Tab-separated table of C-alpha atoms in Angstrom:
chain	number	residue	atom	x	y	z
A	1	MET	CA	-18.883	312.395	135.999
A	2	ARG	CA	-19.787	308.856	136.838
A	3	LEU	CA	-23.449	309.731	136.508
A	4	MET	CA	-22.783	311.251	133.119
A	5	ARG	CA	-21.089	308.093	131.991
A	6	TYR	CA	-23.965	306.029	133.280
A	7	LEU	CA	-26.479	308.201	131.502
A	8	LEU	CA	-24.475	308.075	128.338
A	9	SER	CA	-24.185	304.306	128.383
A	10	ALA	CA	-27.869	303.971	129.216
A	11	LEU	CA	-28.588	306.189	126.267
A	12	LEU	CA	-26.347	304.104	124.045
A	13	LEU	CA	-28.017	300.939	125.233
A	14	TYR	CA	-31.389	302.447	124.573
A	15	SER	CA	-30.448	303.582	121.089
A	16	GLY	CA	-28.967	300.145	120.504
A	17	GLN	CA	-32.346	298.711	121.330
A	18	ALA	CA	-34.073	301.324	119.293
A	19	SER	CA	-32.015	300.417	116.247
A	20	ALA	CA	-32.932	296.798	116.908
A	21	GLU	CA	-36.510	297.866	116.514
A	22	CYS	CA	-38.384	296.953	113.402
A	23	LEU	CA	-37.045	297.851	109.993
A	24	THR	CA	-39.119	299.859	107.583
A	25	ARG	CA	-38.480	298.249	104.227
A	26	GLY	CA	-39.757	295.602	101.864
A	27	THR	CA	-38.761	291.995	102.577
A	28	GLY	CA	-38.552	290.744	98.973
A	29	ASP	CA	-34.744	290.816	99.006
A	30	MET	CA	-34.359	289.255	102.418
A	31	GLY	CA	-33.822	285.747	103.692
A	32	ILE	CA	-32.626	283.672	106.596
A	33	VAL	CA	-29.661	281.394	107.155
A	34	ILE	CA	-29.844	278.626	109.762
A	35	GLU	CA	-26.921	278.315	112.185
A	36	ARG	CA	-27.478	274.665	112.921
A	37	ALA	CA	-25.150	274.118	115.851
A	38	ALA	CA	-25.853	277.356	117.717
A	39	GLY	CA	-29.635	277.071	117.422
A	40	SER	CA	-29.783	280.516	115.894
A	41	VAL	CA	-30.821	282.169	112.657
A	42	GLN	CA	-29.373	285.110	110.771
A	43	VAL	CA	-31.739	287.381	108.913
A	44	VAL	CA	-29.942	288.616	105.805
A	45	ASP	CA	-30.237	291.268	103.152
A	46	ARG	CA	-29.586	289.218	100.054
A	47	ARG	CA	-28.674	292.147	97.813
A	48	ALA	CA	-26.442	293.938	100.301
A	49	HIS	CA	-24.901	290.565	101.265
A	50	ARG	CA	-25.048	291.268	104.937
A	51	ALA	CA	-26.724	290.153	108.112
A	52	LEU	CA	-29.491	292.303	109.574
A	53	PHE	CA	-30.283	290.360	112.733
A	54	ARG	CA	-29.172	287.303	114.606
A	55	ILE	CA	-31.974	285.537	116.460
A	56	GLU	CA	-31.080	282.990	119.136
A	57	GLY	CA	-32.869	280.382	121.174
A	58	LEU	CA	-34.398	278.161	118.500
A	59	GLY	CA	-33.228	274.808	119.896
A	60	ASP	CA	-31.752	271.978	117.824
A	61	LEU	CA	-31.630	273.178	114.242
A	62	SER	CA	-29.890	270.247	112.579
A	63	HIS	CA	-31.886	269.570	109.447
A	64	ALA	CA	-34.023	272.648	110.103
A	65	SER	CA	-36.164	274.090	107.348
A	66	ALA	CA	-38.358	277.136	106.949
A	67	VAL	CA	-41.401	278.483	105.128
A	68	TYR	CA	-42.714	282.050	104.786
A	69	SER	CA	-46.029	283.755	105.306
A	70	PRO	CA	-47.642	285.101	102.124
A	71	ASP	CA	-46.643	288.683	103.069
A	72	GLU	CA	-43.006	287.565	103.431
A	73	ARG	CA	-42.777	289.000	106.900
A	74	TYR	CA	-42.903	285.892	109.063
A	75	ALA	CA	-40.672	282.862	108.790
A	76	TYR	CA	-41.688	279.552	110.366
A	77	ILE	CA	-38.706	277.459	111.410
A	78	PHE	CA	-39.035	273.712	111.868
A	79	GLY	CA	-36.379	272.375	114.247
A	80	ARG	CA	-35.200	268.829	114.710
A	81	ASP	CA	-36.265	268.802	118.359
A	82	GLY	CA	-39.916	269.419	117.501
A	83	GLY	CA	-39.566	273.182	117.907
A	84	LEU	CA	-41.750	275.386	115.731
A	85	THR	CA	-40.781	279.054	115.824
A	86	ARG	CA	-42.415	282.022	114.152
A	87	LEU	CA	-39.975	284.842	113.424
A	88	ASP	CA	-40.718	288.416	112.489
A	89	ILE	CA	-37.869	289.116	110.063
A	90	LEU	CA	-38.485	292.869	110.009
A	91	CYS	CA	-38.045	293.093	113.766
A	92	GLY	CA	-35.557	290.290	114.257
A	93	THR	CA	-37.693	288.737	116.955
A	94	ILE	CA	-39.426	285.497	117.875
A	95	THR	CA	-43.167	286.159	117.980
A	96	HIS	CA	-44.247	282.620	118.920
A	97	ARG	CA	-42.462	279.434	119.767
A	98	ILE	CA	-43.726	275.980	120.732
A	99	VAL	CA	-42.197	272.531	121.067
A	100	GLN	CA	-44.854	270.498	119.321
A	101	GLY	CA	-43.281	267.047	119.056
A	102	GLY	CA	-40.264	265.058	120.151
A	103	ASN	CA	-38.451	264.844	116.864
A	104	SER	CA	-39.550	266.405	113.637
A	105	ILE	CA	-38.605	266.724	110.035
A	106	GLY	CA	-39.877	269.735	108.174
A	107	GLY	CA	-43.151	271.405	107.525
A	108	ALA	CA	-45.253	273.300	105.055
A	109	ILE	CA	-47.616	276.259	104.827
A	110	SER	CA	-51.076	275.934	103.311
A	111	GLN	CA	-52.047	277.481	99.999
A	112	ASP	CA	-53.946	280.302	101.733
A	113	GLY	CA	-51.136	280.881	104.238
A	114	ASN	CA	-53.358	280.249	107.260
A	115	LEU	CA	-52.120	276.834	108.357
A	116	ILE	CA	-48.724	275.391	109.207
A	117	ALA	CA	-48.264	271.606	109.084
A	118	VAL	CA	-45.349	269.840	110.776
A	119	SER	CA	-44.125	266.338	110.083
A	120	ASN	CA	-42.969	264.318	113.071
A	121	TYR	CA	-40.741	261.291	113.405
A	122	GLU	CA	-41.531	260.940	117.077
A	123	PRO	CA	-44.382	260.502	117.780
A	124	GLY	CA	-45.046	259.729	114.127
A	125	GLY	CA	-47.688	261.915	112.534
A	126	VAL	CA	-48.560	265.388	111.312
A	127	LYS	CA	-49.799	268.316	113.354
A	128	VAL	CA	-51.431	271.408	111.935
A	129	PHE	CA	-51.266	274.842	113.558
A	130	ALA	CA	-52.771	278.252	112.972
A	131	ALA	CA	-50.179	280.389	111.186
A	132	SER	CA	-51.177	283.456	113.197
A	133	ASP	CA	-50.435	282.162	116.704
A	134	LEU	CA	-49.351	278.495	116.415
A	135	ARG	CA	-52.499	277.264	118.100
A	136	LEU	CA	-53.070	273.528	117.470
A	137	VAL	CA	-55.723	272.978	114.805
A	138	ALA	CA	-55.415	269.269	114.011
A	139	ASP	CA	-53.364	266.269	115.130
A	140	ILE	CA	-53.194	263.398	112.636
A	141	PRO	CA	-51.366	260.351	114.035
A	142	ALA	CA	-49.677	258.038	111.531
A	143	THR	CA	-50.257	254.313	111.173
A	144	PRO	CA	-48.977	252.311	114.184
A	145	VAL	CA	-45.942	250.095	113.555
A	146	ASN	CA	-46.259	248.255	116.868
A	147	SER	CA	-47.783	248.900	120.266
A	148	GLU	CA	-45.240	251.616	121.094
A	149	LYS	CA	-44.420	253.245	117.835
A	150	ARG	CA	-46.115	254.930	114.915
A	151	SER	CA	-44.684	255.296	111.433
A	152	LYS	CA	-42.388	258.257	110.861
A	153	THR	CA	-43.828	260.839	108.499
A	154	VAL	CA	-41.614	262.298	105.764
A	155	GLY	CA	-41.787	264.372	102.591
A	156	LEU	CA	-44.514	266.759	103.778
A	157	VAL	CA	-45.463	269.359	101.154
A	158	ASP	CA	-48.289	271.780	100.525
A	159	ALA	CA	-50.490	271.230	97.491
A	160	GLY	CA	-53.335	273.189	95.914
A	161	GLU	CA	-56.853	273.235	97.311
A	162	GLN	CA	-55.703	273.466	100.927
A	163	ARG	CA	-54.129	270.038	100.899
A	164	PHE	CA	-50.965	268.703	102.483
A	165	VAL	CA	-49.337	265.553	101.146
A	166	TYR	CA	-46.834	263.369	103.000
A	167	SER	CA	-45.525	259.825	103.216
A	168	LEU	CA	-45.135	257.239	105.951
A	169	TYR	CA	-41.605	255.847	106.127
A	170	ASP	CA	-42.141	252.609	108.025
A	171	THR	CA	-45.438	251.576	106.469
A	172	GLY	CA	-44.927	252.748	102.870
A	173	GLU	CA	-47.953	255.016	102.432
A	174	THR	CA	-48.772	258.426	101.008
A	175	TRP	CA	-51.545	260.453	102.636
A	176	ILE	CA	-53.393	263.456	101.281
A	177	LEU	CA	-54.663	265.656	104.084
A	178	ASP	CA	-57.418	268.029	102.995
A	179	MET	CA	-57.703	270.969	105.392
A	180	SER	CA	-60.396	272.889	103.485
A	181	ASP	CA	-62.460	272.740	106.658
A	182	PRO	CA	-59.883	273.014	109.453
A	183	ALA	CA	-62.321	271.593	112.000
A	184	ASN	CA	-62.870	268.492	109.862
A	185	PRO	CA	-59.676	267.287	108.232
A	186	VAL	CA	-60.229	264.691	105.504
A	187	ILE	CA	-57.526	262.088	104.905
A	188	GLN	CA	-57.101	260.069	101.755
A	189	LYS	CA	-54.658	257.194	102.222
A	190	HIS	CA	-52.648	255.517	99.511
A	191	GLU	CA	-51.171	252.296	100.847
A	192	LYS	CA	-48.411	250.082	99.464
A	193	ILE	CA	-46.714	252.869	97.526
A	194	GLY	CA	-43.324	251.145	97.904
A	195	GLN	CA	-40.769	250.383	100.608
A	196	LEU	CA	-39.331	253.012	102.939
A	197	PRO	CA	-40.215	256.354	101.347
A	198	TYR	CA	-37.613	258.734	102.848
A	199	ASP	CA	-38.406	262.103	101.265
A	200	ALA	CA	-40.616	263.539	98.561
A	201	LEU	CA	-41.190	266.538	96.365
A	202	ILE	CA	-44.014	268.230	94.569
A	203	THR	CA	-43.523	269.739	91.129
A	204	ARG	CA	-43.706	273.534	90.991
A	205	ASP	CA	-47.146	273.475	89.394
A	206	GLY	CA	-48.380	271.310	92.251
A	207	ARG	CA	-49.443	268.437	90.017
A	208	TYR	CA	-47.081	265.553	90.772
A	209	TYR	CA	-46.020	264.283	94.183
A	210	ILE	CA	-43.016	261.987	93.972
A	211	ALA	CA	-41.630	259.992	96.891
A	212	GLY	CA	-38.100	258.562	96.878
A	213	LEU	CA	-37.912	254.959	98.119
A	214	PHE	CA	-35.042	253.604	100.120
A	215	GLY	CA	-36.129	249.992	100.405
A	216	GLN	CA	-36.455	249.309	96.687
A	217	ASP	CA	-35.706	250.686	93.232
A	218	GLY	CA	-37.843	253.420	91.747
A	219	LEU	CA	-39.949	256.311	93.009
A	220	ALA	CA	-43.669	256.484	93.807
A	221	LEU	CA	-45.569	259.032	91.743
A	222	LEU	CA	-48.972	260.454	92.586
A	223	ASP	CA	-50.811	262.651	90.083
A	224	LEU	CA	-52.684	265.144	92.275
A	225	TRP	CA	-55.006	265.993	89.411
A	226	HIS	CA	-56.103	262.362	89.586
A	227	PRO	CA	-55.461	261.043	93.081
A	228	GLU	CA	-58.136	258.412	92.476
A	229	ARG	CA	-55.715	256.646	90.155
A	230	GLY	CA	-53.340	255.996	93.030
A	231	THR	CA	-49.555	255.965	93.011
A	232	ARG	CA	-47.418	254.250	90.444
A	233	LEU	CA	-43.773	253.263	90.442
A	234	ILE	CA	-41.511	255.148	88.066
A	235	LEU	CA	-37.860	254.608	87.162
A	236	GLU	CA	-38.076	251.074	88.468
A	237	ASP	CA	-35.214	249.949	86.298
A	238	TYR	CA	-32.943	252.718	87.373
A	239	GLY	CA	-29.630	251.350	88.577
A	240	LYS	CA	-30.508	247.724	87.794
A	241	GLY	CA	-27.402	245.626	87.440
A	242	GLU	CA	-25.164	248.422	88.701
A	243	GLN	CA	-23.520	248.129	92.090
A	244	LYS	CA	-25.215	250.516	94.502
A	245	LEU	CA	-22.857	252.436	96.752
A	246	PRO	CA	-23.556	252.961	100.441
A	247	VAL	CA	-25.383	256.241	101.075
A	248	TYR	CA	-23.751	258.447	103.709
A	249	LYS	CA	-26.311	261.204	103.496
A	250	MET	CA	-29.856	260.842	102.277
A	251	PRO	CA	-30.466	262.857	99.117
A	252	HIS	CA	-32.973	265.676	99.277
A	253	LEU	CA	-35.753	265.675	96.805
A	254	GLU	CA	-37.065	269.108	97.684
A	255	GLY	CA	-34.594	270.742	95.377
A	256	TRP	CA	-35.581	268.527	92.464
A	257	ALA	CA	-34.754	270.472	89.417
A	258	MET	CA	-37.097	270.911	86.502
A	259	ALA	CA	-35.663	272.519	83.412
A	260	GLY	CA	-38.180	272.719	80.609
A	261	ASN	CA	-39.754	269.298	80.266
A	262	ARG	CA	-36.878	267.539	81.948
A	263	ALA	CA	-36.391	266.691	85.568
A	264	PHE	CA	-32.931	266.307	87.089
A	265	LEU	CA	-32.645	264.201	90.183
A	266	PRO	CA	-30.050	262.605	92.423
A	267	GLY	CA	-29.170	258.991	91.595
A	268	VAL	CA	-29.412	257.307	95.018
A	269	GLY	CA	-26.325	255.187	95.644
A	270	HIS	CA	-24.718	256.321	92.402
A	271	HIS	CA	-22.357	259.073	91.318
A	272	GLN	CA	-24.949	260.257	88.846
A	273	VAL	CA	-27.548	262.879	88.134
A	274	LEU	CA	-30.525	261.380	86.332
A	275	VAL	CA	-32.304	263.196	83.555
A	276	VAL	CA	-35.932	262.192	83.286
A	277	GLU	CA	-38.646	263.194	80.871
A	278	ARG	CA	-41.687	264.605	82.580
A	279	GLY	CA	-44.948	262.867	81.723
A	280	GLU	CA	-43.588	259.485	80.669
A	281	TRP	CA	-40.938	259.606	83.399
A	282	ASN	CA	-38.381	257.667	81.365
A	283	THR	CA	-34.673	258.069	81.927
A	284	LEU	CA	-33.185	260.174	79.139
A	285	ALA	CA	-29.604	260.289	80.392
A	286	LYS	CA	-27.333	259.686	83.346
A	287	ILE	CA	-24.764	262.377	83.934
A	288	PRO	CA	-21.620	261.159	85.726
A	289	VAL	CA	-20.742	263.488	88.591
A	290	TYR	CA	-18.147	263.792	91.350
A	291	GLY	CA	-19.983	261.991	94.163
A	292	GLN	CA	-23.443	261.035	95.362
A	293	PRO	CA	-25.704	264.025	94.820
A	294	VAL	CA	-27.660	265.450	97.753
A	295	PHE	CA	-29.299	268.564	96.297
A	296	VAL	CA	-29.782	268.850	92.552
A	297	MET	CA	-31.065	272.364	91.942
A	298	ALA	CA	-31.931	274.253	88.772
A	299	ARG	CA	-31.070	277.897	88.340
A	300	PRO	CA	-34.510	279.513	88.080
A	301	ASP	CA	-34.186	279.927	84.296
A	302	GLY	CA	-33.436	276.197	83.914
A	303	ARG	CA	-30.141	276.744	82.089
A	304	GLN	CA	-27.873	275.322	84.788
A	305	ILE	CA	-28.086	272.606	87.415
A	306	TRP	CA	-26.045	272.955	90.594
A	307	VAL	CA	-25.231	269.815	92.552
A	308	ASN	CA	-23.709	269.196	95.969
A	309	PHE	CA	-22.609	265.836	97.328
A	310	ALA	CA	-22.802	263.488	100.288
A	311	PHE	CA	-19.968	262.739	102.711
A	312	PRO	CA	-17.061	262.266	101.928
A	313	ASP	CA	-17.393	264.422	98.793
A	314	ASN	CA	-19.162	267.351	100.403
A	315	ASP	CA	-16.301	269.742	99.647
A	316	THR	CA	-17.343	269.978	96.003
A	317	ILE	CA	-20.070	271.620	93.911
A	318	GLN	CA	-20.625	270.892	90.239
A	319	VAL	CA	-22.502	272.872	87.637
A	320	ILE	CA	-24.212	271.095	84.734
A	321	ASP	CA	-25.283	272.777	81.500
A	322	THR	CA	-28.818	271.588	80.735
A	323	GLU	CA	-28.383	271.830	76.958
A	324	THR	CA	-25.236	269.727	76.652
A	325	LEU	CA	-25.830	267.701	79.849
A	326	LYS	CA	-22.135	268.169	80.657
A	327	VAL	CA	-20.448	269.298	83.840
A	328	VAL	CA	-19.152	272.763	82.976
A	329	LYS	CA	-17.596	273.679	86.305
A	330	THR	CA	-16.281	271.954	89.415
A	331	LEU	CA	-15.972	274.219	92.441
A	332	LYS	CA	-14.130	273.463	95.683
A	333	PRO	CA	-15.815	275.828	98.117
A	334	GLY	CA	-14.681	273.974	101.268
A	335	LYS	CA	-15.799	271.031	103.395
A	336	GLY	CA	-19.443	270.730	104.303
A	337	ALA	CA	-21.075	272.464	101.329
A	338	LEU	CA	-24.535	271.685	102.622
A	339	HIS	CA	-27.163	273.845	101.062
A	340	MET	CA	-27.721	276.121	98.054
A	341	GLU	CA	-30.281	278.837	97.447
A	342	PHE	CA	-30.720	280.833	94.241
A	343	ALA	CA	-31.747	284.448	94.062
A	344	PRO	CA	-35.295	284.280	92.672
A	345	ARG	CA	-34.144	285.418	89.234
A	346	GLY	CA	-31.013	283.310	89.324
A	347	GLU	CA	-28.163	285.800	89.096
A	348	GLU	CA	-26.618	284.532	92.318
A	349	VAL	CA	-26.475	281.371	94.358
A	350	TRP	CA	-25.708	281.277	98.077
A	351	ILE	CA	-23.937	278.192	99.429
A	352	SER	CA	-23.482	277.176	103.084
A	353	ILE	CA	-19.978	275.965	103.897
A	354	ARG	CA	-20.250	274.316	107.303
A	355	ASP	CA	-16.603	273.726	108.145
A	356	LYS	CA	-15.541	277.243	107.147
A	357	ASP	CA	-18.332	278.882	109.105
A	358	GLU	CA	-19.308	280.937	106.120
A	359	VAL	CA	-21.848	281.414	103.376
A	360	GLN	CA	-20.371	281.945	99.929
A	361	VAL	CA	-22.140	283.834	97.182
A	362	TYR	CA	-21.448	282.957	93.544
A	363	ASP	CA	-22.201	284.849	90.373
A	364	THR	CA	-23.963	282.179	88.295
A	365	ARG	CA	-22.982	283.690	84.953
A	366	LYS	CA	-19.244	283.916	85.661
A	367	LEU	CA	-19.362	280.922	88.058
A	368	GLN	CA	-17.197	282.913	90.427
A	369	LEU	CA	-17.181	283.600	94.132
A	370	THR	CA	-18.210	287.202	94.782
A	371	HIS	CA	-18.982	287.499	98.510
A	372	THR	CA	-18.613	285.641	101.773
A	373	LEU	CA	-20.610	286.131	104.961
A	374	PRO	CA	-19.543	284.846	108.377
A	375	VAL	CA	-22.172	282.411	109.667
A	376	ALA	CA	-21.590	279.823	112.431
A	377	LYS	CA	-22.055	276.265	111.062
A	378	PRO	CA	-24.528	277.353	108.388
A	379	SER	CA	-27.002	274.896	106.905
A	380	GLY	CA	-30.284	275.846	105.243
A	381	ILE	CA	-30.656	279.152	103.391
A	382	PHE	CA	-34.187	280.368	102.667
A	383	PHE	CA	-35.059	283.488	100.682
A	384	THR	CA	-38.448	285.128	101.073
A	385	ALA	CA	-39.440	284.470	97.439
A	386	ARG	CA	-40.288	280.955	98.611
A	387	ALA	CA	-43.479	282.484	100.014
A	388	HIS	CA	-45.007	282.311	96.557
A	389	THR	CA	-43.937	278.845	95.430
A	390	THR	CA	-45.949	275.667	95.982
A	391	GLY	CA	-43.915	273.057	97.809
A	392	LEU	CA	-41.326	275.469	99.265
B	1	MET	CA	-19.458	238.166	146.320
B	2	PRO	CA	-21.806	239.659	143.693
B	3	ARG	CA	-20.387	242.980	144.754
B	4	THR	CA	-16.815	241.875	144.009
B	5	ILE	CA	-17.943	240.599	140.631
B	6	ALA	CA	-19.554	243.919	139.879
B	7	VAL	CA	-16.407	245.767	140.886
B	8	MET	CA	-14.264	243.384	138.872
B	9	THR	CA	-16.476	243.840	135.814
B	10	ALA	CA	-16.425	247.582	136.220
B	11	LEU	CA	-12.640	247.441	136.432
B	12	LEU	CA	-12.447	245.207	133.391
B	13	ILE	CA	-14.713	247.493	131.382
B	14	ALA	CA	-12.716	250.519	132.463
B	15	ALA	CA	-9.515	248.726	131.540
B	16	SER	CA	-10.760	247.639	128.132
B	17	SER	CA	-12.154	251.032	127.189
B	18	ALA	CA	-8.914	252.624	128.370
B	19	ALA	CA	-7.066	250.221	126.098
B	20	VAL	CA	-9.368	251.150	123.235
B	21	ALA	CA	-8.999	254.860	123.897
B	22	ALA	CA	-5.232	254.392	123.912
B	23	ASP	CA	-5.498	253.052	120.368
B	24	VAL	CA	-7.200	256.179	119.135
B	25	PRO	CA	-4.983	259.270	119.372
B	26	PRO	CA	-6.596	262.439	120.776
B	27	GLN	CA	-6.480	264.224	117.407
B	28	ARG	CA	-8.427	261.401	115.793
B	29	GLN	CA	-10.858	261.290	118.721
B	30	ALA	CA	-11.686	264.922	118.033
B	31	GLU	CA	-12.256	264.130	114.356
B	32	LEU	CA	-14.521	261.225	115.258
B	33	ARG	CA	-16.515	263.417	117.618
B	34	TYR	CA	-16.984	265.951	114.823
B	35	LEU	CA	-18.006	263.174	112.430
B	36	LEU	CA	-20.460	261.831	115.005
B	37	LYS	CA	-22.082	265.205	115.435
B	38	HIS	CA	-22.327	266.280	111.831
B	39	ASP	CA	-22.256	263.188	109.640
B	40	CYS	CA	-23.864	260.556	111.843
B	41	GLY	CA	-26.013	263.444	113.063
B	42	SER	CA	-27.578	263.895	109.642
B	43	CYS	CA	-29.519	260.674	110.247
B	44	HIS	CA	-29.363	260.245	114.032
B	45	GLY	CA	-29.832	263.911	114.948
B	46	MET	CA	-27.021	266.298	115.830
B	47	ARG	CA	-27.704	265.586	119.495
B	48	LEU	CA	-28.063	261.873	118.710
B	49	GLU	CA	-31.661	261.990	119.848
B	50	GLY	CA	-32.860	260.345	116.670
B	51	GLY	CA	-33.969	261.204	113.170
B	52	LEU	CA	-34.405	258.830	110.283
B	53	GLY	CA	-32.106	256.564	112.306
B	54	PRO	CA	-32.824	255.740	115.974
B	55	ALA	CA	-31.552	257.723	118.946
B	56	LEU	CA	-28.000	256.757	119.952
B	57	THR	CA	-28.343	257.728	123.585
B	58	ALA	CA	-26.864	255.613	126.401
B	59	ARG	CA	-30.332	254.684	127.594
B	60	ARG	CA	-31.509	253.401	124.240
B	61	LEU	CA	-28.270	251.543	123.596
B	62	ALA	CA	-28.149	249.946	127.050
B	63	PRO	CA	-29.344	246.510	125.850
B	64	TYR	CA	-26.609	246.257	123.190
B	65	GLY	CA	-22.976	245.307	123.670
B	66	VAL	CA	-20.069	247.433	122.489
B	67	ASP	CA	-18.936	244.773	120.012
B	68	PHE	CA	-22.371	244.565	118.437
B	69	LEU	CA	-22.618	248.336	118.074
B	70	ALA	CA	-19.071	248.567	116.703
B	71	LEU	CA	-19.952	245.899	114.159
B	72	THR	CA	-23.077	247.847	113.142
B	73	ILE	CA	-20.921	250.929	112.602
B	74	ILE	CA	-18.328	249.049	110.545
B	75	GLN	CA	-20.730	246.935	108.487
B	76	GLY	CA	-23.890	249.006	108.437
B	77	ARG	CA	-27.314	247.333	108.315
B	78	PRO	CA	-28.119	246.073	104.856
B	79	GLY	CA	-31.684	246.853	103.797
B	80	THR	CA	-31.788	249.979	105.988
B	81	PRO	CA	-30.210	253.401	105.404
B	82	MET	CA	-27.446	252.640	107.976
B	83	PRO	CA	-24.333	252.564	105.758
B	84	PRO	CA	-21.097	250.655	106.422
B	85	TRP	CA	-18.437	253.067	107.714
B	86	ARG	CA	-15.529	250.676	107.088
B	87	PRO	CA	-13.862	252.918	104.481
B	88	PHE	CA	-13.646	255.798	106.968
B	89	ILE	CA	-13.558	254.234	110.423
B	90	SER	CA	-11.195	251.474	111.588
B	91	GLU	CA	-12.265	248.708	113.941
B	92	PRO	CA	-10.560	250.158	117.042
B	93	GLU	CA	-12.140	253.522	116.173
B	94	ALA	CA	-15.574	251.897	115.920
B	95	GLN	CA	-14.959	250.245	119.294
B	96	TRP	CA	-14.037	253.621	120.720
B	97	LEU	CA	-17.145	255.256	119.206
B	98	ALA	CA	-19.409	252.466	120.481
B	99	THR	CA	-17.892	252.804	123.954
B	100	GLN	CA	-18.443	256.557	123.879
B	101	LEU	CA	-22.044	256.073	122.799
B	102	LYS	CA	-22.651	253.569	125.582
B	103	GLN	CA	-21.206	256.082	128.033
B	104	GLY	CA	-23.601	258.735	126.797
B	105	ILE	CA	-21.335	261.020	124.791
B	106	ARG	CA	-22.931	264.317	123.710
B	107	PRO	CA	-20.988	265.432	120.666
């Protein structure tokens, strides 16, 4: 009898493992959600609104981000503690994991999908790895600040022609790293771009690289069609004469929203979303919002902008109509609304609610909550469609 | 003699941090710990090992006094991203936080 039970449970265990074997399906409607405190990741089915796998052992995932391989099968997770992990989302497993630096802040995948670049605060610089097995390909130290320390690198993005672009926080530079020949990286340095660049974005078409500056007004713009022209300051007059509020969470530029010819971006130190005309980069309007914006994201069709806010207003989400430039909805999803991710065609948006330990899914047409998923201290949400977008 | 001084100082420090802790009720201490992890953590790292802001580990903070650190928390550092927390954290609470940081708290 006892033997029977043993056999039965062994069988169950085995079948449990067998069902944890690789899925046979497409990955186009899948994604991952970071569980920042637990150091784990949930692999989700975005259309069924459910978790498929939970993968543990990824280290410190505060501020973690992810990119996808071109075939949408592998996710590369960049952890705060310098961890770089390659996940197989069809199998729910870690295929490779390294700790490549002491303290890092995001990464990018090259245009051809063969290289992964990671930006490090400590020791400051960028490292490039082979996407297939995370073998080190290049190590590019940043400018020294003093005998012990090198500048932190921030705002790392991928650009066309096998380039990576990033900025140096302490020394105010933007570097273009050309990895066309992986054995011979070529660096083009733009110095004196402005004080304390803290994050950056690249426009969807890969043309403009824009770094936010903390130490002064304005943003530094680099036209990647004409890098020889250098960076120039835009929106220098933004916020002049207005009292700047303290910033309790740095805004993210990655989600910079473009809708038609207009860009929507967070007003640093202001309860405003800025509307800027692309090309001339003049301010067209300032939309008053509930708090200091962190992510300002456009629904993929450009009709709506969704905004979340810094502490202490991070219990609120607002939706702006891009035609009227008015807030059309204020949602109170719960404290710690940290991250938003749209379905690639925009019918839904997923929002991480840290303090409720859940991800909420909203119908973007009705602006209503439709689903919730239990996720421990969720932060970043990344759908596989990012595989095909420059800068994501 | 140096030994007695050391013991005396240790006692004094213990006494003063006990006094500080007494000012901050346990419920509020829990809130502050949560704030430290998630909101300070967004710049200093959730494990306080550094990010855009420096690491707030006991070792790194060893050269600084509690009062100085508490003042930094309350007033921020103008010209850097370190914001003033005065609207959300009282002075005794900042003292308590600074003491915890010096003692190597892991939120």
